[in-house]
Amino acid sequence: MRIALLIPLALLAACMPDNRSVNTMKAPEIARSSFAFDVRFSDTDSLPADQAAALEQWLGAVGVAYGDRIGVDDPIAAGAVSRRAAIAGVVARFGLLVQDTAPVTAALPAGTARVVITRTQVSVPDCPDWRRPSNPTTGNSSMSNYGCASVSNLAAMIADPNDLIDGQTYTGADGHTTSKAINVYRERKPTGTGKLPKSDIATTGN
């Protein structure tokens, strides 16, 4: 049985391209998905309490977070600014802003606006990849899993995956932003400086 299993693995490894460089063949991939939620407004372009609550619950359910692009598709120009501001007030509870533009969606009835979330996610396909062992290798090729850890960790550290597509416009160095992380590190109290909490659980020795 062991020999029968080794033969397919050897054939699979032989079909893989050789990588004799110090560069990994793994690369991150970016995928975008969209979520939509319709809210109804009153005749005065105000957002009713039940609609505001429903919108907030939906934002929490989809896990809206930094990096998500939120837009408002409103078919009626009159009063659109007020309706957008009402939606922005709910979105602000999650620490996010509403974008100036929104994707074009299906037709909406008057008095209804559509909140659209565009989410960008980055992943590294085929990782981990143990199809080719590290040795023996007659082609002096790196193992198939080579670079998976580094590329996957870098992909996980991207706060906003959209930066991999559009990047950020350089506006000059900001000393306050640069020193913010350093100040947090210096001013934060180390863990364990306080007293240990008391426990009511009695302990006995052996």
JSON list of C-alpha atoms in Angstrom, two decimals:
[
{"chain": "A", "resi": 1, "resn": "MET", "atom": "CA", "xyz": [0.00, 0.00, 0.00]},
{"chain": "A", "resi": 2, "resn": "ARG", "atom": "CA", "xyz": [2.83, 2.41, 0.78]},
{"chain": "A", "resi": 3, "resn": "ILE", "atom": "CA", "xyz": [4.45, 1.89, -2.63]},
{"chain": "A", "resi": 4, "resn": "ALA", "atom": "CA", "xyz": [1.12, 2.45, -4.38]},
{"chain": "A", "resi": 5, "resn": "LEU", "atom": "CA", "xyz": [0.78, 5.84, -2.67]},
{"chain": "A", "resi": 6, "resn": "LEU", "atom": "CA", "xyz": [4.32, 6.98, -3.42]},
{"chain": "A", "resi": 7, "resn": "ILE", "atom": "CA", "xyz": [3.99, 6.49, -7.16]},
{"chain": "A", "resi": 8, "resn": "PRO", "atom": "CA", "xyz": [1.11, 9.02, -7.70]},
{"chain": "A", "resi": 9, "resn": "LEU", "atom": "CA", "xyz": [2.92, 11.58, -5.52]},
{"chain": "A", "resi": 10, "resn": "ALA", "atom": "CA", "xyz": [6.06, 11.22, -7.56]},
{"chain": "A", "resi": 11, "resn": "LEU", "atom": "CA", "xyz": [4.15, 11.65, -10.81]},
{"chain": "A", "resi": 12, "resn": "LEU", "atom": "CA", "xyz": [2.35, 14.74, -9.44]},
{"chain": "A", "resi": 13, "resn": "ALA", "atom": "CA", "xyz": [5.61, 16.34, -8.35]},
{"chain": "A", "resi": 14, "resn": "ALA", "atom": "CA", "xyz": [7.14, 15.67, -11.77]},
{"chain": "A", "resi": 15, "resn": "CYS", "atom": "CA", "xyz": [4.31, 17.59, -13.46]},
{"chain": "A", "resi": 16, "resn": "MET", "atom": "CA", "xyz": [4.95, 20.74, -11.44]},
{"chain": "A", "resi": 17, "resn": "PRO", "atom": "CA", "xyz": [7.22, 23.43, -12.93]},
{"chain": "A", "resi": 18, "resn": "ASP", "atom": "CA", "xyz": [10.70, 23.73, -11.50]},
{"chain": "A", "resi": 19, "resn": "ASN", "atom": "CA", "xyz": [11.50, 26.81, -9.46]},
{"chain": "A", "resi": 20, "resn": "ARG", "atom": "CA", "xyz": [15.27, 27.14, -9.17]},
{"chain": "A", "resi": 21, "resn": "SER", "atom": "CA", "xyz": [15.24, 30.78, -8.12]},
{"chain": "A", "resi": 22, "resn": "VAL", "atom": "CA", "xyz": [14.99, 32.35, -4.68]},
{"chain": "A", "resi": 23, "resn": "ASN", "atom": "CA", "xyz": [11.62, 33.90, -5.59]},
{"chain": "A", "resi": 24, "resn": "THR", "atom": "CA", "xyz": [8.36, 32.25, -4.67]},
{"chain": "A", "resi": 25, "resn": "MET", "atom": "CA", "xyz": [5.83, 31.27, -7.30]},
{"chain": "A", "resi": 26, "resn": "LYS", "atom": "CA", "xyz": [2.97, 32.18, -4.95]},
{"chain": "A", "resi": 27, "resn": "ALA", "atom": "CA", "xyz": [1.17, 35.48, -5.43]},
{"chain": "A", "resi": 28, "resn": "PRO", "atom": "CA", "xyz": [-1.83, 37.09, -3.72]},
{"chain": "A", "resi": 29, "resn": "GLU", "atom": "CA", "xyz": [-5.15, 37.31, -5.55]},
{"chain": "A", "resi": 30, "resn": "ILE", "atom": "CA", "xyz": [-7.74, 40.03, -5.06]},
{"chain": "A", "resi": 31, "resn": "ALA", "atom": "CA", "xyz": [-11.49, 39.46, -5.19]},
{"chain": "A", "resi": 32, "resn": "ARG", "atom": "CA", "xyz": [-14.33, 41.94, -4.87]},
{"chain": "A", "resi": 33, "resn": "SER", "atom": "CA", "xyz": [-17.87, 41.31, -3.67]},
{"chain": "A", "resi": 34, "resn": "SER", "atom": "CA", "xyz": [-20.85, 43.60, -3.18]},
{"chain": "A", "resi": 35, "resn": "PHE", "atom": "CA", "xyz": [-23.71, 43.70, -0.67]},
{"chain": "A", "resi": 36, "resn": "ALA", "atom": "CA", "xyz": [-26.83, 45.85, -0.96]},
{"chain": "A", "resi": 37, "resn": "PHE", "atom": "CA", "xyz": [-29.56, 46.93, 1.42]},
{"chain": "A", "resi": 38, "resn": "ASP", "atom": "CA", "xyz": [-32.59, 49.09, 0.58]},
{"chain": "A", "resi": 39, "resn": "VAL", "atom": "CA", "xyz": [-33.92, 51.66, 3.03]},
{"chain": "A", "resi": 40, "resn": "ARG", "atom": "CA", "xyz": [-37.21, 53.53, 2.77]},
{"chain": "A", "resi": 41, "resn": "PHE", "atom": "CA", "xyz": [-37.48, 57.23, 3.59]},
{"chain": "A", "resi": 42, "resn": "SER", "atom": "CA", "xyz": [-40.42, 59.26, 4.75]},
{"chain": "A", "resi": 43, "resn": "ASP", "atom": "CA", "xyz": [-42.02, 62.02, 2.69]},
{"chain": "A", "resi": 44, "resn": "THR", "atom": "CA", "xyz": [-39.76, 64.54, 4.44]},
{"chain": "A", "resi": 45, "resn": "ASP", "atom": "CA", "xyz": [-36.60, 62.69, 3.34]},
{"chain": "A", "resi": 46, "resn": "SER", "atom": "CA", "xyz": [-35.89, 61.66, 6.91]},
{"chain": "A", "resi": 47, "resn": "LEU", "atom": "CA", "xyz": [-34.85, 58.15, 7.86]},
{"chain": "A", "resi": 48, "resn": "PRO", "atom": "CA", "xyz": [-37.48, 56.48, 10.09]},
{"chain": "A", "resi": 49, "resn": "ALA", "atom": "CA", "xyz": [-36.26, 54.94, 13.31]},
{"chain": "A", "resi": 50, "resn": "ASP", "atom": "CA", "xyz": [-37.13, 51.40, 12.25]},
{"chain": "A", "resi": 51, "resn": "GLN", "atom": "CA", "xyz": [-35.24, 51.82, 8.97]},
{"chain": "A", "resi": 52, "resn": "ALA", "atom": "CA", "xyz": [-32.22, 53.25, 10.77]},
{"chain": "A", "resi": 53, "resn": "ALA", "atom": "CA", "xyz": [-32.25, 50.32, 13.18]},
{"chain": "A", "resi": 54, "resn": "ALA", "atom": "CA", "xyz": [-32.60, 47.81, 10.34]},
{"chain": "A", "resi": 55, "resn": "LEU", "atom": "CA", "xyz": [-29.69, 49.41, 8.48]},
{"chain": "A", "resi": 56, "resn": "GLU", "atom": "CA", "xyz": [-27.50, 49.31, 11.58]},
{"chain": "A", "resi": 57, "resn": "GLN", "atom": "CA", "xyz": [-28.33, 45.66, 12.19]},
{"chain": "A", "resi": 58, "resn": "TRP", "atom": "CA", "xyz": [-27.52, 44.81, 8.58]},
{"chain": "A", "resi": 59, "resn": "LEU", "atom": "CA", "xyz": [-24.18, 46.61, 8.71]},
{"chain": "A", "resi": 60, "resn": "GLY", "atom": "CA", "xyz": [-23.29, 44.66, 11.82]},
{"chain": "A", "resi": 61, "resn": "ALA", "atom": "CA", "xyz": [-24.45, 41.37, 10.32]},
{"chain": "A", "resi": 62, "resn": "VAL", "atom": "CA", "xyz": [-22.23, 41.71, 7.24]},
{"chain": "A", "resi": 63, "resn": "GLY", "atom": "CA", "xyz": [-19.32, 42.74, 9.45]},
{"chain": "A", "resi": 64, "resn": "VAL", "atom": "CA", "xyz": [-18.66, 46.11, 7.84]},
{"chain": "A", "resi": 65, "resn": "ALA", "atom": "CA", "xyz": [-15.13, 47.25, 8.65]},
{"chain": "A", "resi": 66, "resn": "TYR", "atom": "CA", "xyz": [-12.22, 49.38, 7.52]},
{"chain": "A", "resi": 67, "resn": "GLY", "atom": "CA", "xyz": [-11.49, 48.82, 3.85]},
{"chain": "A", "resi": 68, "resn": "ASP", "atom": "CA", "xyz": [-15.14, 48.44, 2.83]},
{"chain": "A", "resi": 69, "resn": "ARG", "atom": "CA", "xyz": [-16.37, 51.03, 0.35]},
{"chain": "A", "resi": 70, "resn": "ILE", "atom": "CA", "xyz": [-19.89, 52.24, 1.16]},
{"chain": "A", "resi": 71, "resn": "GLY", "atom": "CA", "xyz": [-21.97, 54.14, -1.37]},
{"chain": "A", "resi": 72, "resn": "VAL", "atom": "CA", "xyz": [-25.59, 55.23, -1.70]},
{"chain": "A", "resi": 73, "resn": "ASP", "atom": "CA", "xyz": [-27.55, 54.68, -4.91]},
{"chain": "A", "resi": 74, "resn": "ASP", "atom": "CA", "xyz": [-30.45, 57.15, -4.95]},
{"chain": "A", "resi": 75, "resn": "PRO", "atom": "CA", "xyz": [-32.62, 57.48, -8.09]},
{"chain": "A", "resi": 76, "resn": "ILE", "atom": "CA", "xyz": [-34.10, 60.87, -7.13]},
{"chain": "A", "resi": 77, "resn": "ALA", "atom": "CA", "xyz": [-31.83, 63.91, -7.16]},
{"chain": "A", "resi": 78, "resn": "ALA", "atom": "CA", "xyz": [-34.18, 66.11, -5.11]},
{"chain": "A", "resi": 79, "resn": "GLY", "atom": "CA", "xyz": [-33.45, 65.59, -1.44]},
{"chain": "A", "resi": 80, "resn": "ALA", "atom": "CA", "xyz": [-30.63, 63.12, -2.16]},
{"chain": "A", "resi": 81, "resn": "VAL", "atom": "CA", "xyz": [-28.18, 65.11, -0.04]},
{"chain": "A", "resi": 82, "resn": "SER", "atom": "CA", "xyz": [-30.41, 64.87, 3.03]},
{"chain": "A", "resi": 83, "resn": "ARG", "atom": "CA", "xyz": [-31.04, 61.16, 2.52]},
{"chain": "A", "resi": 84, "resn": "ARG", "atom": "CA", "xyz": [-27.34, 60.47, 2.05]},
{"chain": "A", "resi": 85, "resn": "ALA", "atom": "CA", "xyz": [-26.54, 62.40, 5.23]},
{"chain": "A", "resi": 86, "resn": "ALA", "atom": "CA", "xyz": [-29.07, 60.33, 7.17]},
{"chain": "A", "resi": 87, "resn": "ILE", "atom": "CA", "xyz": [-27.46, 57.11, 5.96]},
{"chain": "A", "resi": 88, "resn": "ALA", "atom": "CA", "xyz": [-24.00, 58.50, 6.65]},
{"chain": "A", "resi": 89, "resn": "GLY", "atom": "CA", "xyz": [-25.06, 59.10, 10.25]},
{"chain": "A", "resi": 90, "resn": "VAL", "atom": "CA", "xyz": [-25.79, 55.40, 10.71]},
{"chain": "A", "resi": 91, "resn": "VAL", "atom": "CA", "xyz": [-22.59, 54.36, 8.93]},
{"chain": "A", "resi": 92, "resn": "ALA", "atom": "CA", "xyz": [-20.58, 56.70, 11.16]},
{"chain": "A", "resi": 93, "resn": "ARG", "atom": "CA", "xyz": [-21.50, 54.53, 14.15]},
{"chain": "A", "resi": 94, "resn": "PHE", "atom": "CA", "xyz": [-19.09, 51.98, 12.69]},
{"chain": "A", "resi": 95, "resn": "GLY", "atom": "CA", "xyz": [-16.35, 54.55, 12.22]},
{"chain": "A", "resi": 96, "resn": "LEU", "atom": "CA", "xyz": [-16.72, 54.66, 8.44]},
{"chain": "A", "resi": 97, "resn": "LEU", "atom": "CA", "xyz": [-17.63, 57.23, 5.80]},
{"chain": "A", "resi": 98, "resn": "VAL", "atom": "CA", "xyz": [-19.96, 57.11, 2.82]},
{"chain": "A", "resi": 99, "resn": "GLN", "atom": "CA", "xyz": [-18.25, 57.47, -0.54]},
{"chain": "A", "resi": 100, "resn": "ASP", "atom": "CA", "xyz": [-19.24, 60.17, -3.01]},
{"chain": "A", "resi": 101, "resn": "THR", "atom": "CA", "xyz": [-20.12, 57.61, -5.68]},
{"chain": "A", "resi": 102, "resn": "ALA", "atom": "CA", "xyz": [-21.90, 54.26, -5.68]},
{"chain": "A", "resi": 103, "resn": "PRO", "atom": "CA", "xyz": [-22.10, 51.37, -8.16]},
{"chain": "A", "resi": 104, "resn": "VAL", "atom": "CA", "xyz": [-25.00, 51.47, -10.58]},
{"chain": "A", "resi": 105, "resn": "THR", "atom": "CA", "xyz": [-27.66, 48.97, -9.48]},
{"chain": "A", "resi": 106, "resn": "ALA", "atom": "CA", "xyz": [-31.13, 47.88, -10.55]},
{"chain": "A", "resi": 107, "resn": "ALA", "atom": "CA", "xyz": [-33.98, 50.38, -10.67]},
{"chain": "A", "resi": 108, "resn": "LEU", "atom": "CA", "xyz": [-35.35, 51.62, -7.35]},
{"chain": "A", "resi": 109, "resn": "PRO", "atom": "CA", "xyz": [-38.78, 53.02, -6.50]},
{"chain": "A", "resi": 110, "resn": "ALA", "atom": "CA", "xyz": [-39.08, 56.62, -5.39]},
{"chain": "A", "resi": 111, "resn": "GLY", "atom": "CA", "xyz": [-38.48, 57.12, -1.68]},
{"chain": "A", "resi": 112, "resn": "THR", "atom": "CA", "xyz": [-36.00, 54.24, -1.51]},
{"chain": "A", "resi": 113, "resn": "ALA", "atom": "CA", "xyz": [-32.22, 54.40, -1.45]},
{"chain": "A", "resi": 114, "resn": "ARG", "atom": "CA", "xyz": [-29.81, 51.51, -1.77]},
{"chain": "A", "resi": 115, "resn": "VAL", "atom": "CA", "xyz": [-26.76, 51.18, 0.45]},
{"chain": "A", "resi": 116, "resn": "VAL", "atom": "CA", "xyz": [-24.02, 49.31, -1.41]},
{"chain": "A", "resi": 117, "resn": "ILE", "atom": "CA", "xyz": [-20.95, 47.84, 0.26]},
{"chain": "A", "resi": 118, "resn": "THR", "atom": "CA", "xyz": [-18.05, 46.91, -1.98]},
{"chain": "A", "resi": 119, "resn": "ARG", "atom": "CA", "xyz": [-15.61, 44.62, -0.18]},
{"chain": "A", "resi": 120, "resn": "THR", "atom": "CA", "xyz": [-12.14, 43.75, -1.40]},
{"chain": "A", "resi": 121, "resn": "GLN", "atom": "CA", "xyz": [-10.44, 40.65, -0.07]},
{"chain": "A", "resi": 122, "resn": "VAL", "atom": "CA", "xyz": [-6.96, 39.34, -0.68]},
{"chain": "A", "resi": 123, "resn": "SER", "atom": "CA", "xyz": [-5.93, 35.70, -0.42]},
{"chain": "A", "resi": 124, "resn": "VAL", "atom": "CA", "xyz": [-3.14, 33.41, -1.55]},
{"chain": "A", "resi": 125, "resn": "PRO", "atom": "CA", "xyz": [-4.55, 30.42, -3.44]},
{"chain": "A", "resi": 126, "resn": "ASP", "atom": "CA", "xyz": [-3.02, 26.96, -3.15]},
{"chain": "A", "resi": 127, "resn": "CYS", "atom": "CA", "xyz": [-1.46, 27.73, 0.21]},
{"chain": "A", "resi": 128, "resn": "PRO", "atom": "CA", "xyz": [-0.40, 25.69, 2.02]},
{"chain": "A", "resi": 129, "resn": "ASP", "atom": "CA", "xyz": [0.86, 23.56, -0.84]},
{"chain": "A", "resi": 130, "resn": "TRP", "atom": "CA", "xyz": [2.64, 20.31, -0.02]},
{"chain": "A", "resi": 131, "resn": "ARG", "atom": "CA", "xyz": [2.45, 18.69, -3.44]},
{"chain": "A", "resi": 132, "resn": "ARG", "atom": "CA", "xyz": [6.21, 18.80, -3.93]},
{"chain": "A", "resi": 133, "resn": "PRO", "atom": "CA", "xyz": [8.38, 17.73, -0.99]},
{"chain": "A", "resi": 134, "resn": "SER", "atom": "CA", "xyz": [11.54, 19.60, -0.09]},
{"chain": "A", "resi": 135, "resn": "ASN", "atom": "CA", "xyz": [13.68, 16.62, -1.02]},
{"chain": "A", "resi": 136, "resn": "PRO", "atom": "CA", "xyz": [14.73, 14.61, -2.78]},
{"chain": "A", "resi": 137, "resn": "THR", "atom": "CA", "xyz": [14.64, 16.76, -5.92]},
{"chain": "A", "resi": 138, "resn": "THR", "atom": "CA", "xyz": [16.61, 15.95, -9.00]},
{"chain": "A", "resi": 139, "resn": "GLY", "atom": "CA", "xyz": [15.79, 19.30, -10.64]},
{"chain": "A", "resi": 140, "resn": "ASN", "atom": "CA", "xyz": [17.22, 21.46, -7.84]},
{"chain": "A", "resi": 141, "resn": "SER", "atom": "CA", "xyz": [13.75, 23.01, -7.42]},
{"chain": "A", "resi": 142, "resn": "SER", "atom": "CA", "xyz": [12.28, 24.53, -4.31]},
{"chain": "A", "resi": 143, "resn": "MET", "atom": "CA", "xyz": [9.36, 22.84, -2.59]},
{"chain": "A", "resi": 144, "resn": "SER", "atom": "CA", "xyz": [5.81, 23.73, -3.67]},
{"chain": "A", "resi": 145, "resn": "ASN", "atom": "CA", "xyz": [5.08, 25.37, -0.31]},
{"chain": "A", "resi": 146, "resn": "TYR", "atom": "CA", "xyz": [8.06, 27.71, -0.63]},
{"chain": "A", "resi": 147, "resn": "GLY", "atom": "CA", "xyz": [6.96, 31.30, 0.09]},
{"chain": "A", "resi": 148, "resn": "CYS", "atom": "CA", "xyz": [3.46, 30.42, 1.28]},
{"chain": "A", "resi": 149, "resn": "ALA", "atom": "CA", "xyz": [4.03, 31.65, 4.82]},
{"chain": "A", "resi": 150, "resn": "SER", "atom": "CA", "xyz": [5.65, 34.95, 3.80]},
{"chain": "A", "resi": 151, "resn": "VAL", "atom": "CA", "xyz": [3.12, 35.84, 1.11]},
{"chain": "A", "resi": 152, "resn": "SER", "atom": "CA", "xyz": [0.13, 34.79, 3.25]},
{"chain": "A", "resi": 153, "resn": "ASN", "atom": "CA", "xyz": [1.38, 36.86, 6.20]},
{"chain": "A", "resi": 154, "resn": "LEU", "atom": "CA", "xyz": [1.93, 39.91, 4.00]},
{"chain": "A", "resi": 155, "resn": "ALA", "atom": "CA", "xyz": [-1.58, 39.52, 2.55]},
{"chain": "A", "resi": 156, "resn": "ALA", "atom": "CA", "xyz": [-3.04, 39.27, 6.06]},
{"chain": "A", "resi": 157, "resn": "MET", "atom": "CA", "xyz": [-1.26, 42.46, 7.14]},
{"chain": "A", "resi": 158, "resn": "ILE", "atom": "CA", "xyz": [-2.83, 44.60, 4.40]},
{"chain": "A", "resi": 159, "resn": "ALA", "atom": "CA", "xyz": [-5.27, 46.81, 6.30]},
{"chain": "A", "resi": 160, "resn": "ASP", "atom": "CA", "xyz": [-7.03, 47.94, 3.12]},
{"chain": "A", "resi": 161, "resn": "PRO", "atom": "CA", "xyz": [-6.77, 45.46, 0.21]},
{"chain": "A", "resi": 162, "resn": "ASN", "atom": "CA", "xyz": [-7.82, 48.24, -2.16]},
{"chain": "A", "resi": 163, "resn": "ASP", "atom": "CA", "xyz": [-4.32, 49.65, -1.73]},
{"chain": "A", "resi": 164, "resn": "LEU", "atom": "CA", "xyz": [-3.03, 46.70, -3.75]},
{"chain": "A", "resi": 165, "resn": "ILE", "atom": "CA", "xyz": [-5.12, 47.93, -6.69]},
{"chain": "A", "resi": 166, "resn": "ASP", "atom": "CA", "xyz": [-5.14, 51.73, -6.51]},
{"chain": "A", "resi": 167, "resn": "GLY", "atom": "CA", "xyz": [-2.51, 52.54, -3.91]},
{"chain": "A", "resi": 168, "resn": "GLN", "atom": "CA", "xyz": [-2.50, 55.73, -1.89]},
{"chain": "A", "resi": 169, "resn": "THR", "atom": "CA", "xyz": [-1.70, 59.22, -3.14]},
{"chain": "A", "resi": 170, "resn": "TYR", "atom": "CA", "xyz": [1.41, 60.60, -1.49]},
{"chain": "A", "resi": 171, "resn": "THR", "atom": "CA", "xyz": [0.55, 63.83, 0.28]},
{"chain": "A", "resi": 172, "resn": "GLY", "atom": "CA", "xyz": [3.83, 64.34, 2.08]},
{"chain": "A", "resi": 173, "resn": "ALA", "atom": "CA", "xyz": [5.20, 63.07, 5.36]},
{"chain": "A", "resi": 174, "resn": "ASP", "atom": "CA", "xyz": [3.04, 63.56, 8.43]},
{"chain": "A", "resi": 175, "resn": "GLY", "atom": "CA", "xyz": [5.08, 63.53, 11.61]},
{"chain": "A", "resi": 176, "resn": "HIS", "atom": "CA", "xyz": [2.00, 63.02, 13.78]},
{"chain": "A", "resi": 177, "resn": "THR", "atom": "CA", "xyz": [0.95, 59.92, 11.87]},
{"chain": "A", "resi": 178, "resn": "THR", "atom": "CA", "xyz": [4.49, 58.58, 11.83]},
{"chain": "A", "resi": 179, "resn": "SER", "atom": "CA", "xyz": [4.96, 58.96, 15.57]},
{"chain": "A", "resi": 180, "resn": "LYS", "atom": "CA", "xyz": [1.48, 57.75, 16.57]},
{"chain": "A", "resi": 181, "resn": "ALA", "atom": "CA", "xyz": [2.43, 54.08, 16.74]},
{"chain": "A", "resi": 182, "resn": "ILE", "atom": "CA", "xyz": [5.62, 54.91, 18.63]},
{"chain": "A", "resi": 183, "resn": "ASN", "atom": "CA", "xyz": [3.74, 56.98, 21.20]},
{"chain": "A", "resi": 184, "resn": "VAL", "atom": "CA", "xyz": [1.21, 54.20, 21.75]},
{"chain": "A", "resi": 185, "resn": "TYR", "atom": "CA", "xyz": [4.06, 51.75, 22.32]},
{"chain": "A", "resi": 186, "resn": "ARG", "atom": "CA", "xyz": [5.80, 54.06, 24.77]},
{"chain": "A", "resi": 187, "resn": "GLU", "atom": "CA", "xyz": [2.78, 55.22, 26.74]},
{"chain": "A", "resi": 188, "resn": "ARG", "atom": "CA", "xyz": [0.92, 51.96, 27.09]},
{"chain": "A", "resi": 189, "resn": "LYS", "atom": "CA", "xyz": [1.38, 50.26, 30.43]},
{"chain": "A", "resi": 190, "resn": "PRO", "atom": "CA", "xyz": [2.94, 46.81, 30.23]},
{"chain": "A", "resi": 191, "resn": "THR", "atom": "CA", "xyz": [0.68, 43.88, 30.98]},
{"chain": "A", "resi": 192, "resn": "GLY", "atom": "CA", "xyz": [1.09, 42.43, 34.43]},
{"chain": "A", "resi": 193, "resn": "THR", "atom": "CA", "xyz": [1.85, 45.73, 36.16]},
{"chain": "A", "resi": 194, "resn": "GLY", "atom": "CA", "xyz": [-1.37, 45.57, 38.17]},
{"chain": "A", "resi": 195, "resn": "LYS", "atom": "CA", "xyz": [-2.16, 43.27, 41.03]},
{"chain": "A", "resi": 196, "resn": "LEU", "atom": "CA", "xyz": [-3.48, 39.82, 40.36]},
{"chain": "A", "resi": 197, "resn": "PRO", "atom": "CA", "xyz": [-7.26, 39.56, 40.75]},
{"chain": "A", "resi": 198, "resn": "LYS", "atom": "CA", "xyz": [-8.52, 37.77, 43.83]},
{"chain": "A", "resi": 199, "resn": "SER", "atom": "CA", "xyz": [-10.23, 34.46, 43.39]},
{"chain": "A", "resi": 200, "resn": "ASP", "atom": "CA", "xyz": [-12.85, 32.93, 45.65]},
{"chain": "A", "resi": 201, "resn": "ILE", "atom": "CA", "xyz": [-11.91, 29.44, 44.52]},
{"chain": "A", "resi": 202, "resn": "ALA", "atom": "CA", "xyz": [-10.16, 27.59, 47.29]},
{"chain": "A", "resi": 203, "resn": "THR", "atom": "CA", "xyz": [-7.01, 25.69, 46.40]},
{"chain": "A", "resi": 204, "resn": "THR", "atom": "CA", "xyz": [-5.49, 22.82, 48.31]},
{"chain": "A", "resi": 205, "resn": "GLY", "atom": "CA", "xyz": [-2.14, 21.19, 48.02]},
{"chain": "A", "resi": 206, "resn": "ASN", "atom": "CA", "xyz": [-1.46, 17.55, 47.40]}
]
